Each structure stands twice: as structure tokens, then as C-alpha cells.
Amino acid sequence: MAGIDDVAAAAGVSAATVSRALSGRGRISDATRARVRAAAADLGYVVSSAASTLATGRTSNIGVVVPLLDRWFYANVIDGIAETLAARGYDVTLYSMSDDPAQRANVLDVSLRRGRVDGLIVLSLQLAEDELDRLLALELPVVGLGATSGRLPVLRIDDTAIARLATEHLLALGHRRIAHIGYSRDGDPGFDTPSLRRRGFEAAMADVGDATALFRPADLTLEDGHRAAGEVLDLDEPPTAIFAASDEMAFGAIFAARERGLDIPHDLSVVGVDGHEMGDFFGLTTVAQFPHAQGERAAATILGVVEDGADAADAALPFELVVRASTAAPAH
Amino acid sequence: MAGIDDVAAAAGVSAATVSRALSGRGRISDATRARVRAAAADLGYVVSSAASTLATGRTSNIGVVVPLLDRWFYANVIDGIAETLAARGYDVTLYSMSDDPAQRANVLDVSLRRGRVDGLIVLSLQLAEDELDRLLALELPVVGLGATSGRLPVLRIDDTAIARLATEHLLALGHRRIAHIGYSRDGDPGFDTPSLRRRGFEAAMADVGDATALFRPADLTLEDGHRAAGEVLDLDEPPTAIFAASDEMAFGAIFAARERGLDIPHDLSVVGVDGHEMGDFFGLTTVAQFPHAQGERAAATILGVVEDGADAADAALPFELVVRASTAAPAH
DNA sequence: CTGAAAGCGCTTACAG
DNA sequence: CTGAAAGCGCTTACAG
């Protein structure tokens, strides 16, 4: 691989001039710049990231901290991030955090301290206070996406409002016995996404005098949505509608209803949250958020901080009720 | 952030000794090593990746080249890769390649030349010959996963065998009129995954004297599987079974059947390929491959090349027919 | 506008 | 076993 000296020799200038011609920093004559760029293109020369980083302190690389990689939602977010960052000349490196304490510690105390990134996007992560301390100790620009914390700037949808929107849609259709399935962390501080959704649901239900709110804790997965929905459907007095905290859970609920010979929406209405690409096929009514666009926005935000020293502020992300065939007035 | 000199001072040794104590390279007394490590842990010192890379030429980072990030299959593969690599102290940076020529050129000619990685895993990529030239010009260890090329070592499932397995399952059930839906690239060299699957399908059908093979080109997506399946189902003489080249397409086929009031498997049998996590809920018979395990294996392979100079060889990946409720003998 | 030189933070022959 | 010093490939004040 050609180095800066090869380019310098080819263009008949010094390495310093090559650096200036290629980076665009510093004064340089148009003629020299053109000559150097031509030589560089000719040799296929690209600045070595390590050398450049060491000299400048900048990496042109953004880290993305992800809870799990195999979910539809995150895959879309990351795609949006990668696309935006690539267009701005940045690479993205992934730091996936599982539930394993040793693995989490390794990411926080080792990987992230290697100085490989200029900034960090943290996806929907529940960080313990001391983990957050260690994250902030990195002294790196950080922006959270869907994450929850008063200690770092976060882009997020208003989970309470989303839950309220979904619930009120069901109430407006005439449902009065509605179950919510969503995760509720033990002893959580009340700030995480699932809790907020539950809160919105319960607030909306409370606004109507005669409504009965059921709740079943479950993970945001198809399997667990299936299980939890099955449980409420098997109650002596099952609900006429289910509000699932994610579309994948809602799919699970639809399968659970189908297994019980229930017709949707005649016997049961189902609403989800996310705007999953399969929602259309399931005819699922949902509150769509836009993960790809969220990724783009998070990327733009972190670049603003990294490149222009902008202050990242909390921001509310858009969402939208998409009514499809899975919701209707209750039968009885 | 603490530097190597801080650790050296704290431990009362030279920077050289700190480097040796932390890297494990070179002779060093147990006592000093312990003292240095304690000091480093104390200060939260981690070697700067840029400085270390510049000095050694090694990055401890592996690049993953991905066609699209938002598909279930790739998300699982990447998860497997990231998990394995993280356990070995490597980071992973993503290079996503779209269909846009400018974007592809940028990845190949710029991003990848920055020297940020020790090796590359290339996922299911169709690279043009000249793109492959440029990839190989990087002189980086590379392993393909599911990709197709005689020019780099590739881990892949035997697509022809998979298609044959799925088709013979349907034939054994008594189906004689079977449609295959799968992508067929115009003027493709006949080596890509979809073509090989089509070939396996047609070979299996040809082995049976009286079987009729139908084919409909389609992308490996839910939408396009839905469309293509709809088209064959609307034929005057529709097939009694559909072999879809991916599970997502198969889901589309199931929706298409459902929309036409067809019962699965009574009126139509459906087989897919992949082992998608939702397959169980759809009761989909499929030829499962194991993307997470594939990712782990690709990661282990590239590390073998990078760390031990092993020769990566082509290898066949396991797959398995999983029979569920979507296939049965034809009705008539 | 351009070049010589120091420096970024490590690693590793080379001495001892 | 340990340290002093050169060097990895850039960038950027500092001179001119």
C-alpha cells in the first residue's frame, strides 16, 4: 500500500503538502492540490487511519452500543446510522452488550477505552448507574437513542403518549376491557420504555370511568407476546382488545388468537408499536415509529457534537398511528 | 485518559516494561507483571488502539462487509460474528454496501483502504470481477460467508443440495406440480445462491418422470414472495406446493394463500429455506441453516488466518430439513 | 504557499 | 529481566 511519501514523491512535493492537499486544511495552491490529488488517486493512496488518528486525535469512526443485534428494530436503526455516517466519511464499529456482567464490563472498561471512536450512539440501553458513570468517564460525545437517562442527551419517542394513543384508539372503538402486554422490570425506576408504555396505557384507561385494564408482563418478543396474550385470552373474562408493547409481541398475540379460533378483529382487536415491516401482512394496527430515520437522526446528532461541538439536546421522535384490519369495534 | 507513561510511573518501571507486561509479549518477571497490571487496572489504562496499530500494524479489528443491514438473516450472522470476535478481544466495524455504484466504490476504494481492520468477512455478496480485484488488492485476509467466488475462500451451504432436499420432501409427499419462487439474476454466471437453488429444484423435479416444475423469479423478500406466490396461485392450473428460496418469501406465500382462502397444507404445501425465528409460528416447513453459528464460524475462520496465518479453505455449512405443518400430501 | 521537524502513544530490536 | 531509543505514518505549528 502506498504511503504519504510515495504520493509526495510522485507529486514532487513534501509529505506536509500532501497532507494539506488531501485534508483540505491549511493554505495550498489550487495547482498543487490538484496535482497531489491526482497522484494520490493514481496510487490508490488513502490516509492510514491509525497514523492520522495518532496525529490528530480524531478517528472518523463512531461507536454504536447495541443491546442485541438480532432484532428487526435495531437492524433498521443501525442501517440508518451506517448509511448516514458512511456518507459523511465515517465508519461505524459495533459494541454489543449482552446481559452477561463480564461481557458488559469488558465493553465499558476495555473495548470502549481503546480510543477507537470519536463518539458513541447508545441504543435503547438500560445502563445501571455505575455503568453510566463509566460510560461518562470516557469523556466521549454520546447520544442515546430510545435509551433512558437524565444523564445523557437522548432522542426518543414519547412512550407514554404512544401508549395513550394506542389505548385511546381502542377505547374510541368501544373497547372497555383491554389488556396490555409489555415488560415491566422488577424495581425499575419507572423511566424505561416498557414502564412508560404501561403508564400511558393505565392513564388512558383511568380517564374512562368504566374501563377495565388488564396487564401481563412479557418480553418484547414474538414468543413472549404469544405466551402473555395466550394467558389473558384464557382468562374467564378475556379482554376484547390487546395493546402489545411491540409489533413482534402483537404478532404473537395474533397467533395466540388464531390458535384459539378467535377471529381478528371480530373477537379480538390487537394494536402493536413499531411499524414492523411485516405489520402490513398481518393487517396489524400499530403506532409506527421509524427506526431507519431514527438511526439517521442519531447519526446526524452525534456528528453535530463531534464535528461542530454542538450541544446534543433531548429530542422527541415522531410516531404515527397506523390503522389496519386488526382493530374494530368489539363484537358483543 | 491515562497513558502508558502514567502506568509506568505508578509501577516504577519504564514504558517498555509496561508494554511487555500488558501485551504478554517478551520476557518479564512475574512480580513486575503483576505490579504493572495492578497499576494499569487502577488507572483504567487501556492501550490506545491507534498508537498500538501504528507500532505493530495490527488493529484488533475485523471488518464485515454487508449487503443490507435490515434483514433477519444478516442480523443473526453479524450477532454471531460480533459475539465471537468480542470474546477474542476484537472489535468489528461494518461496511455496508448498497447497490449504488458510488457507494460501493467508496467502500472498496476509500473506507477499506484506511487500514482499519486486520481482516474481512464478506457476507453473501455479489461482487463484480473488478470489485473483487479491488478487494483482493487490499491484501487483507478475507473470508466469504454465503458469498460466491472461486477467488476467495468461502463458507457456504450447498444451495443445490438444499433445494433438492426441499423439493424431494415435496415429491415424497406426492406432489407433482410444484412451483419454485426465487431470484434469478439476469445473465448471472450460474453460481449465485438463487440460481443454484433453482438448479437443485429443477434437477430433483427432472428425476421424477411425471413432475411439472413451475418457476417465478422474485427477490428474497416477504413482499416479493407474496407477489410471486400470488401469481402462481392464480394460474389456471396452480401448483399444489411451493418451494420458496427463503423463509421470508415463504411467509409471503402463506399470506398469499390465505388471501385466496386456501388452506395450508390441505390446498397448498409450502417449504422455505433459512430457519427464520418466526417459522415455528407459521408452522413453516423449512431447510434450516444457522446464521448465528455461521457468523461464529466465519469469525473463527478469519481469526485463524489473521492470528495463526492459517489457510482459510472453502467449507460446507450444515443445514437441516425441519418438517412442520405447512407441508402434507396433496388433497385431490 | 511550502517544507523541515517535532510529536502523537505505543512497540520492539538492541544493549546491558 | 529491564531500559533507552528508534520508528510506525501521519499532522501541524513554526519558519521562510
XYZ file of C-alpha atoms (C1' of nucleotides) in Angstrom:
696
model
C 0.000 0.000 0.000
C 1.257 3.412 -0.976
C 2.215 5.782 1.828
C 2.223 9.543 2.032
C 5.867 9.698 0.915
C 5.063 7.855 -2.286
C 2.431 10.416 -3.092
C 4.777 13.231 -2.159
C 7.448 11.854 -4.474
C 5.001 11.340 -7.298
C 3.676 14.873 -6.979
C 7.062 16.426 -6.371
C 6.109 17.979 -3.025
C 6.665 17.282 0.649
C 4.596 14.989 2.826
C 3.288 18.047 4.636
C 1.888 19.385 1.410
C 0.289 16.073 0.576
C -1.389 16.072 3.928
C -2.723 19.570 3.381
C -3.879 18.841 -0.140
C -5.767 15.780 0.892
C -7.284 17.028 4.125
C -8.254 20.414 2.792
C -6.798 22.030 5.895
C -4.199 24.763 5.580
C -3.458 27.016 2.608
C -2.400 25.436 -0.591
C -2.408 26.477 -4.229
C -5.075 25.034 -6.461
C -2.498 23.685 -8.844
C -0.567 21.777 -6.180
C -3.746 20.465 -4.642
C -4.877 19.116 -7.981
C -1.521 17.579 -8.687
C -1.369 15.889 -5.306
C -4.898 14.584 -5.534
C -4.215 13.152 -8.941
C -1.099 11.418 -7.654
C -2.988 10.043 -4.671
C -5.829 8.748 -6.810
C -3.303 7.266 -9.138
C -1.555 5.367 -6.375
C -4.787 4.473 -4.615
C -3.466 6.259 -1.565
C -5.795 6.707 1.381
C -4.649 8.170 4.680
C -3.847 5.488 7.226
C -6.422 5.696 9.916
C -4.056 4.791 12.740
C -1.411 7.342 11.830
C -3.936 10.049 11.240
C -5.706 9.298 14.490
C -2.494 9.350 16.444
C -1.519 12.685 14.984
C -4.892 14.376 15.268
C -6.780 12.563 17.949
C -9.672 12.090 15.540
C -10.746 8.653 14.391
C -13.536 9.281 11.856
C -15.287 6.406 13.474
C -18.436 6.265 15.555
C -19.281 3.519 18.008
C -22.742 2.084 18.332
C -23.605 0.335 21.560
C -26.363 -2.197 20.986
C -28.224 -4.451 23.376
C -28.906 -7.285 20.940
C -28.183 -7.383 17.298
C -30.771 -9.807 16.134
C -33.883 -7.745 16.373
C -35.660 -6.175 13.486
C -35.819 -2.823 15.156
C -32.117 -2.472 15.866
C -31.111 -3.778 12.494
C -33.082 -0.945 10.928
C -31.692 1.652 13.272
C -28.136 0.534 12.588
C -28.769 0.579 8.894
C -29.894 4.195 9.143
C -26.861 5.061 11.227
C -24.393 3.329 8.934
C -25.842 4.939 5.853
C -25.640 8.448 7.243
C -22.205 8.009 8.705
C -20.742 6.453 5.581
C -21.935 9.406 3.552
C -20.000 11.675 5.886
C -16.821 9.630 5.685
C -17.218 7.854 8.988
C -17.014 4.185 9.770
C -19.077 2.519 12.430
C -17.947 -0.014 14.935
C -20.343 -2.105 16.916
C -20.237 -2.698 20.625
C -22.851 -5.222 21.550
C -23.777 -5.554 25.178
C -25.456 -8.652 26.440
C -26.791 -9.336 29.900
C -23.590 -11.024 30.939
C -21.862 -8.809 33.545
C -18.371 -9.819 32.457
C -19.183 -9.024 28.876
C -20.686 -5.658 29.784
C -17.679 -4.788 31.889
C -15.409 -5.717 29.035
C -17.174 -3.365 26.654
C -17.246 -0.498 29.141
C -13.821 -0.879 30.711
C -11.775 -2.234 27.865
C -13.165 -2.014 24.337
C -14.556 1.470 24.655
C -11.352 2.734 26.255
C -9.232 1.790 23.313
C -9.990 5.149 21.806
C -11.297 3.794 18.585
C -14.201 6.208 18.222
C -14.946 9.903 18.164
C -18.381 9.473 19.604
C -20.958 6.997 20.707
C -24.561 6.237 19.944
C -26.179 4.181 22.659
C -29.261 2.252 21.612
C -32.166 1.579 23.987
C -29.849 0.615 26.705
C -30.669 0.149 30.314
C -27.443 1.072 31.973
C -27.021 0.760 35.698
C -25.900 3.946 37.402
C -22.330 2.774 37.815
C -22.206 1.669 34.201
C -23.365 5.099 33.217
C -20.595 6.551 35.370
C -18.073 4.512 33.473
C -19.593 5.466 30.159
C -19.430 9.136 31.010
C -15.868 8.721 32.275
C -14.911 8.014 28.676
C -15.416 11.706 28.055
C -16.724 10.935 24.619
C -19.628 12.654 22.899
C -22.608 10.408 23.466
C -26.169 10.391 22.349
C -28.768 7.888 23.422
C -31.472 6.634 21.119
C -34.562 5.329 22.793
C -32.362 4.977 25.834
C -33.425 6.336 29.135
C -31.393 8.564 31.297
C -31.336 12.003 32.728
C -27.587 11.976 32.400
C -27.072 11.922 28.689
C -28.877 13.535 25.783
C -31.454 11.209 24.375
C -33.575 11.025 21.266
C -36.741 9.187 21.998
C -40.336 8.749 21.265
C -42.779 9.758 23.956
C -43.643 6.290 25.193
C -46.419 7.451 27.411
C -48.044 9.314 24.549
C -47.672 6.335 22.256
C -49.383 4.062 24.722
C -52.090 6.602 25.234
C -52.629 6.938 21.507
C -52.940 3.195 21.028
C -55.197 2.784 24.025
C -57.451 5.659 23.097
C -57.835 4.199 19.642
C -59.202 1.039 21.246
C -61.366 2.973 23.686
C -62.797 5.059 20.869
C -63.798 1.875 19.095
C -65.807 0.965 22.167
C -63.484 -1.476 23.917
C -63.724 -1.364 27.684
C -61.855 -4.477 28.697
C -58.336 -4.126 27.370
C -55.151 -5.992 28.186
C -51.691 -4.565 27.898
C -48.783 -6.909 27.432
C -45.378 -5.426 27.981
C -42.301 -5.849 30.001
C -42.061 -4.454 33.468
C -38.681 -4.669 35.043
C -38.595 -5.521 38.713
C -37.990 -2.484 40.792
C -37.335 -0.367 37.754
C -37.046 3.355 38.277
C -40.109 3.977 36.181
C -38.219 5.562 33.358
C -37.758 2.711 30.979
C -39.693 2.301 27.789
C -41.968 -0.565 28.835
C -42.923 1.067 32.109
C -43.731 4.313 30.396
C -45.933 2.490 27.939
C -47.696 0.769 30.739
C -48.157 4.080 32.447
C -49.674 5.656 29.361
C -51.980 2.721 28.960
C -53.180 2.909 32.524
C -53.642 6.645 32.422
C -55.775 6.402 29.300
C -57.835 3.622 30.841
C -58.300 5.576 34.038
C -59.650 8.512 32.072
C -62.622 6.375 31.145
C -64.756 5.562 34.108
C -65.925 2.096 33.252
C -62.868 0.550 31.609
C -61.012 -2.458 32.953
C -57.263 -2.547 32.477
C -55.516 -5.894 32.463
C -51.758 -6.292 32.391
C -49.380 -9.123 31.702
C -45.624 -8.722 31.850
C -43.677 -10.065 28.909
C -40.505 -9.504 26.928
C -40.783 -7.567 23.691
C -40.535 -10.733 21.629
C -42.849 -12.773 19.480
C -42.552 -15.794 21.750
C -43.284 -13.959 24.912
C -46.044 -11.895 23.365
C -47.581 -15.144 22.260
C -47.373 -16.562 25.748
C -48.687 -13.483 27.532
C -51.526 -12.995 25.059
C -52.469 -16.636 25.469
C -52.684 -16.131 29.190
C -55.055 -13.201 29.033
C -57.153 -14.881 26.358
C -57.576 -17.863 28.634
C -58.949 -15.768 31.468
C -62.547 -16.363 32.492
C -63.302 -12.897 31.274
C -60.843 -12.299 28.437
C -60.291 -8.816 27.070
C -61.821 -7.699 23.777
C -58.604 -5.975 22.820
C -54.893 -6.285 23.418
C -52.372 -3.488 23.305
C -48.937 -5.036 22.818
C -45.804 -3.052 23.600
C -44.179 -4.113 20.326
C -45.277 -5.358 16.936
C -43.444 -8.614 17.409
C -45.453 -9.194 20.564
C -48.567 -8.259 18.651
C -47.779 -10.889 16.034
C -47.503 -13.357 18.885
C -50.901 -12.228 20.127
C -52.383 -12.720 16.672
C -51.013 -16.251 16.539
C -52.361 -16.918 20.027
C -55.812 -15.714 18.996
C -55.735 -17.770 15.839
C -54.844 -20.907 17.803
C -57.907 -20.343 19.924
C -60.128 -19.961 16.916
C -60.659 -16.294 17.588
C -61.271 -14.031 14.650
C -59.410 -10.752 14.416
C -60.811 -8.160 14.679
C -64.251 -9.643 15.315
C -63.406 -11.428 18.539
C -60.255 -9.567 19.412
C -58.603 -6.327 18.430
C -54.821 -6.062 18.548
C -52.570 -2.988 18.426
C -48.800 -3.004 18.447
C -45.990 -0.494 18.467
C -43.113 -0.121 15.992
C -44.211 -0.189 12.387
C -42.618 -3.575 11.708
C -42.300 -4.372 8.023
C -44.481 -7.433 8.409
C -47.272 -5.452 10.007
C -48.897 -4.813 6.701
C -49.239 -8.527 6.019
C -50.707 -9.225 9.396
C -53.053 -6.301 8.908
C -51.748 -5.035 12.207
C -52.824 -1.688 13.569
C -49.802 -0.121 15.158
C -48.171 3.022 16.367
C -45.341 3.290 13.898
C -42.024 4.760 14.788
C -39.367 4.954 12.136
C -36.209 3.146 13.144
C -34.285 3.830 9.969
C -34.975 7.538 10.219
C -34.179 7.392 13.919
C -30.787 5.957 13.076
C -30.170 8.709 10.549
C -31.113 11.313 13.079
C -28.940 9.846 15.812
C -26.018 9.775 13.399
C -26.550 13.375 12.382
C -26.800 14.381 16.021
C -23.579 12.730 17.102
C -21.757 14.204 14.115
C -23.001 17.618 15.129
C -21.410 17.151 18.520
C -18.227 15.576 17.216
C -17.596 17.958 14.344
C -19.144 21.212 15.408
C -19.174 20.841 19.142
C -22.933 21.211 19.044
C -24.845 20.518 22.202
C -26.960 17.441 21.812
C -30.282 18.040 23.481
C -33.055 15.652 24.301
C -35.477 15.428 21.440
C -38.807 13.815 20.750
C -39.062 11.493 17.793
C -42.136 11.256 15.578
C -44.648 8.438 15.699
C -47.931 7.773 13.995
C -50.995 5.622 14.464
C -51.435 3.308 11.502
C -54.892 1.783 11.500
C -55.231 -1.522 9.715
C -57.511 -4.521 9.906
C -56.630 -5.812 13.342
C -58.766 -3.320 15.213
C -62.516 -2.781 15.113
C -65.411 -2.255 17.452
C -65.929 -5.161 19.863
C -68.490 -7.729 18.756
C -70.948 -8.361 21.653
C -7.288 9.180 29.982
C -4.181 7.647 31.491
C -1.310 6.913 29.114
C 1.422 4.349 29.197
C 3.765 6.750 30.987
C 1.296 7.205 33.824
C 1.222 3.488 34.341
C 4.999 3.291 34.094
C 5.369 5.966 36.740
C 2.812 4.341 39.021
C 4.514 0.973 38.745
C 8.031 2.372 38.888
C 9.115 0.895 35.577
C 9.672 2.055 32.007
C 7.050 2.325 29.315
C 8.713 -0.587 27.551
C 8.117 -2.768 30.552
C 4.513 -1.687 30.800
C 4.015 -2.625 27.192
C 5.520 -6.059 27.773
C 3.566 -6.659 30.946
C 0.284 -5.808 29.323
C 0.766 -7.493 25.993
C 2.279 -10.666 27.379
C 4.998 -10.478 24.757
C 8.658 -10.560 25.753
C 10.200 -11.824 28.995
C 9.181 -10.205 32.216
C 9.244 -11.224 35.836
C 6.008 -12.299 37.412
C 6.330 -9.715 40.125
C 6.750 -6.791 37.722
C 3.992 -8.036 35.525
C 1.624 -8.188 38.463
C 2.638 -4.744 39.662
C 2.174 -3.208 36.236
C -1.177 -4.847 35.694
C -2.383 -3.630 39.041
C -1.290 -0.110 38.230
C -2.968 -0.272 34.833
C -6.217 -1.579 36.285
C -6.027 1.090 38.911
C -5.697 3.861 36.388
C -8.155 2.297 33.984
C -5.421 2.258 31.403
C -6.102 0.513 28.129
C -3.671 0.599 25.223
C -4.585 3.218 22.650
C -5.670 1.444 19.548
C -4.213 3.983 17.155
C -0.766 4.041 18.742
C -0.646 0.308 19.067
C -1.764 -0.179 15.498
C 0.797 2.240 14.187
C 3.573 0.491 16.047
C 2.563 -3.079 15.285
C 0.497 -2.937 12.159
C -2.226 -4.898 13.923
C -5.629 -3.363 14.593
C -7.536 -5.989 16.599
C -10.476 -5.128 14.462
C -12.299 -7.125 11.836
C -14.393 -5.616 9.069
C -17.678 -7.082 7.986
C -18.928 -6.233 4.539
C -22.703 -6.486 4.382
C -25.137 -6.075 1.529
C -28.089 -4.823 3.554
C -28.324 -4.497 7.239
C -32.015 -4.801 7.714
C -32.595 -8.432 7.064
C -33.180 -11.027 9.717
C -30.568 -13.327 8.306
C -27.691 -10.867 8.305
C -28.574 -9.507 11.706
C -28.152 -13.004 13.095
C -24.923 -13.614 11.260
C -23.481 -10.339 12.490
C -24.551 -11.120 16.001
C -22.656 -14.408 15.835
C -19.619 -12.659 14.425
C -19.625 -9.884 16.989
C -20.010 -12.289 19.868
C -17.106 -14.466 18.814
C -14.846 -11.579 17.983
C -15.551 -9.699 21.195
C -14.611 -12.778 23.193
C -11.257 -12.753 21.455
C -10.626 -9.087 22.067
C -11.554 -7.874 18.618
C -13.907 -5.130 17.598
C -15.989 -5.230 14.473
C -16.577 -2.454 12.041
C -19.323 -2.569 9.500
C -19.007 -1.779 5.833
C -22.392 -1.828 4.239
C -22.582 -1.988 0.512
C -25.700 -0.955 -1.290
C -26.457 -1.156 -4.986
C -25.315 2.384 -5.546
C -22.095 2.300 -7.608
C -20.664 5.409 -5.977
C -21.288 3.982 -2.547
C -19.720 0.653 -3.453
C -16.680 2.371 -4.894
C -16.347 4.410 -1.749
C -16.290 1.320 0.440
C -13.838 -0.508 -1.784
C -11.504 2.331 -2.710
C -11.618 4.509 0.351
C -13.049 3.085 3.568
C -11.427 -0.288 3.274
C -8.083 1.245 2.394
C -7.873 3.197 5.595
C -6.236 0.212 7.189
C -8.686 -0.063 9.996
C -9.005 -3.833 10.015
C -6.864 -6.937 10.209
C -9.226 -8.996 8.138
C -12.531 -9.023 6.377
C -15.637 -11.138 6.404
C -17.709 -10.654 3.287
C -21.363 -11.607 3.586
C -23.358 -13.042 0.669
C -22.011 -10.500 -1.664
C -22.218 -10.493 -5.382
C -19.074 -8.687 -6.349
C -18.309 -7.856 -9.916
C -14.955 -9.129 -11.130
C -13.323 -5.737 -10.973
C -14.701 -5.162 -7.483
C -13.193 -8.452 -6.462
C -9.892 -7.305 -7.936
C -10.007 -4.227 -5.789
C -10.969 -6.229 -2.740
C -8.057 -8.593 -3.249
C -5.729 -5.672 -3.884
C -6.254 -4.774 -0.243
C -4.048 -7.744 0.594
C -6.119 -8.415 3.639
C -7.165 -11.823 4.921
C -10.693 -12.353 3.643
C -13.306 -14.991 4.075
C -16.658 -15.030 2.356
C -19.804 -16.278 4.017
C -22.513 -17.461 1.712
C -20.743 -15.416 -0.914
C -19.854 -16.855 -4.240
C -16.469 -16.787 -5.793
C -13.700 -19.001 -6.921
C -11.277 -16.304 -5.907
C -11.651 -16.184 -2.165
C -12.262 -18.849 0.467
C -15.919 -19.172 1.186
C -18.050 -20.808 3.825
C -21.356 -21.761 2.374
C -24.229 -24.117 2.397
C -24.673 -26.349 -0.589
C -27.536 -24.486 -2.224
C -28.168 -27.124 -4.822
C -28.428 -29.805 -2.147
C -30.733 -27.643 -0.058
C -33.076 -27.124 -2.958
C -33.000 -30.794 -3.755
C -33.777 -31.692 -0.159
C -36.764 -29.371 -0.013
C -38.047 -30.468 -3.388
C -37.663 -34.159 -2.671
C -39.582 -33.688 0.545
C -42.497 -32.371 -1.503
C -42.133 -35.069 -4.132
C -42.090 -37.753 -1.454
C -45.363 -36.409 -0.141
C -46.821 -36.981 -3.574
C -46.715 -33.510 -5.084
C -46.124 -33.451 -8.799
C -46.951 -29.885 -9.690
C -44.547 -27.691 -7.758
C -43.595 -24.060 -8.140
C -40.288 -22.582 -7.133
C -40.104 -18.906 -6.352
C -36.627 -17.459 -6.175
C -34.497 -14.790 -7.653
C -32.714 -15.320 -10.876
C -30.306 -12.618 -11.855
C -30.216 -11.654 -15.494
C -27.251 -13.170 -17.202
C -25.862 -14.411 -13.936
C -22.867 -16.701 -14.115
C -24.912 -19.501 -12.612
C -23.012 -19.500 -9.363
C -25.141 -17.351 -7.144
C -27.300 -18.695 -4.387
C -30.698 -18.262 -6.052
C -29.578 -19.837 -9.305
C -28.096 -22.804 -7.513
C -31.318 -23.301 -5.636
C -33.260 -23.169 -8.832
C -30.893 -25.670 -10.349
C -31.311 -28.087 -7.440
C -35.052 -27.746 -7.690
C -35.115 -28.468 -11.387
C -32.764 -31.405 -11.071
C -34.919 -33.007 -8.401
C -38.028 -32.440 -10.476
C -36.389 -33.888 -13.554
C -35.523 -37.030 -11.628
C -39.231 -37.754 -11.399
C -40.739 -38.530 -14.728
C -44.157 -37.014 -14.362
C -43.489 -33.878 -12.337
C -44.166 -30.349 -13.564
C -41.789 -27.642 -12.447
C -43.033 -24.060 -12.399
C -40.776 -21.105 -11.708
C -41.321 -17.479 -10.825
C -38.470 -15.060 -10.257
C -38.644 -12.952 -7.130
C -36.446 -11.205 -4.591
C -35.820 -12.982 -1.328
C -38.286 -10.772 0.495
C -41.693 -11.183 2.050
C -43.258 -8.706 -0.367
C -41.876 -10.266 -3.458
C -42.532 -13.793 -2.264
C -46.101 -12.719 -1.697
C -46.365 -11.336 -5.183
C -44.729 -14.281 -6.927
C -46.728 -16.845 -4.967
C -49.906 -14.962 -5.804
C -49.046 -15.182 -9.462
C -48.560 -18.930 -9.497
C -51.653 -19.469 -7.367
C -53.673 -17.533 -9.886
C -52.606 -19.757 -12.755
C -55.286 -21.881 -14.411
C -53.529 -24.908 -13.083
C -51.938 -23.755 -9.855
C -49.273 -25.867 -8.134
C -50.095 -27.981 -5.107
C -46.854 -26.942 -3.478
C -44.479 -24.019 -3.435
C -40.779 -24.151 -2.670
C -39.661 -20.660 -1.713
C -35.983 -19.719 -1.771
C -36.225 -18.062 1.641
C -38.460 -18.239 4.677
C -39.477 -14.643 4.292
C -40.691 -15.434 0.792
C -42.459 -18.477 2.200
C -44.284 -16.274 4.698
C -45.357 -14.160 1.773
C -46.612 -17.299 0.046
C -48.585 -18.266 3.133
C -50.221 -14.847 3.245
C -50.973 -15.097 -0.461
C -52.621 -18.485 0.040
C -54.601 -17.230 2.988
C -55.896 -14.285 0.997
C -57.205 -16.716 -1.604
C -58.969 -18.800 1.000
C -56.566 -21.682 0.524
C -55.865 -23.905 3.485
C -52.283 -24.843 4.273
C -51.318 -27.659 3.966
C -54.616 -29.040 2.617
C -54.775 -26.936 -0.524
C -51.161 -25.893 -0.693
C -47.882 -27.039 0.807
C -45.122 -24.502 1.376
C -41.413 -25.010 2.114
C -38.885 -22.299 2.751
C -35.179 -22.010 3.421
C -33.417 -20.386 6.389
C -34.847 -21.407 9.723
C -36.315 -17.971 10.408
C -37.311 -17.469 14.017
C -40.922 -16.889 13.027
C -41.096 -20.154 11.125
C -42.329 -22.000 14.128
C -45.340 -19.733 14.450
C -46.243 -20.047 10.837
C -45.788 -23.794 11.127
C -43.432 -23.472 8.205
C -41.514 -26.473 6.937
C -38.072 -25.257 6.032
C -34.498 -26.179 5.364
C -32.842 -24.514 8.302
C -29.402 -23.071 8.145
C -27.956 -21.494 11.234
C -26.930 -17.908 10.669
C -25.729 -17.238 14.189
C -23.490 -20.294 14.109
C -22.375 -19.325 10.625
C -21.284 -15.966 11.960
C -19.353 -17.627 14.761
C -17.652 -19.894 12.313
C -16.748 -17.114 9.919
C -15.269 -15.162 12.821
C -13.244 -18.133 13.999
C -12.017 -18.714 10.467
C -10.846 -15.173 9.884
C -9.114 -15.124 13.261
C -7.310 -18.307 12.316
C -5.952 -16.576 9.247
C -5.178 -13.304 10.992
C -3.582 -14.726 14.110
C -2.098 -18.006 13.029
C -1.682 -17.475 9.348
C -3.970 -20.435 8.778
C -5.169 -21.072 5.273
C -8.873 -20.496 5.025
C -10.371 -23.132 2.804
C -13.794 -23.405 1.300
C -16.129 -25.222 3.657
C -19.645 -26.546 3.578
C -22.034 -25.365 6.242
C -24.674 -27.584 7.857
C -28.359 -27.414 7.083
C -31.336 -29.448 8.105
C -34.870 -30.134 6.942
C -37.352 -29.084 9.599
C -40.775 -30.507 8.880
C -43.695 -28.610 10.313
C -47.342 -28.163 9.496
C -47.065 -26.355 6.174
C -46.377 -29.482 4.161
C -48.542 -32.569 3.653
C -49.716 -34.826 0.881
C -51.727 -33.013 -1.784
C -55.504 -33.148 -1.344
C -57.145 -34.340 -4.579
C 2.161 28.770 -0.376
C 5.543 25.169 1.071
C 8.997 22.407 3.782
C 11.734 20.634 7.894
C 10.945 18.927 12.186
C 8.691 17.671 16.307
C 5.259 14.949 18.208
C 1.033 11.803 18.650
C 1.413 6.919 22.098
C 2.807 2.895 21.611
C 6.274 -1.430 20.461
C 10.431 -3.785 19.850
C 15.001 -4.801 18.376
C 19.251 -3.760 20.717
C 22.190 -3.415 24.801
C 23.181 -4.474 29.176
C 14.647 -9.213 33.118
C 14.623 -4.212 32.052
C 15.512 0.402 29.847
C 16.838 3.912 26.156
C 15.894 4.896 21.674
C 14.235 4.478 17.143
C 10.336 4.089 14.390
C 5.325 3.278 12.903
C 2.744 7.209 9.197
C 0.684 10.948 9.629
C -0.284 16.324 11.077
C 0.695 20.909 12.262
C 2.810 24.766 14.489
C 6.862 27.255 13.056
C 9.855 29.389 9.617
C 10.583 31.228 5.435
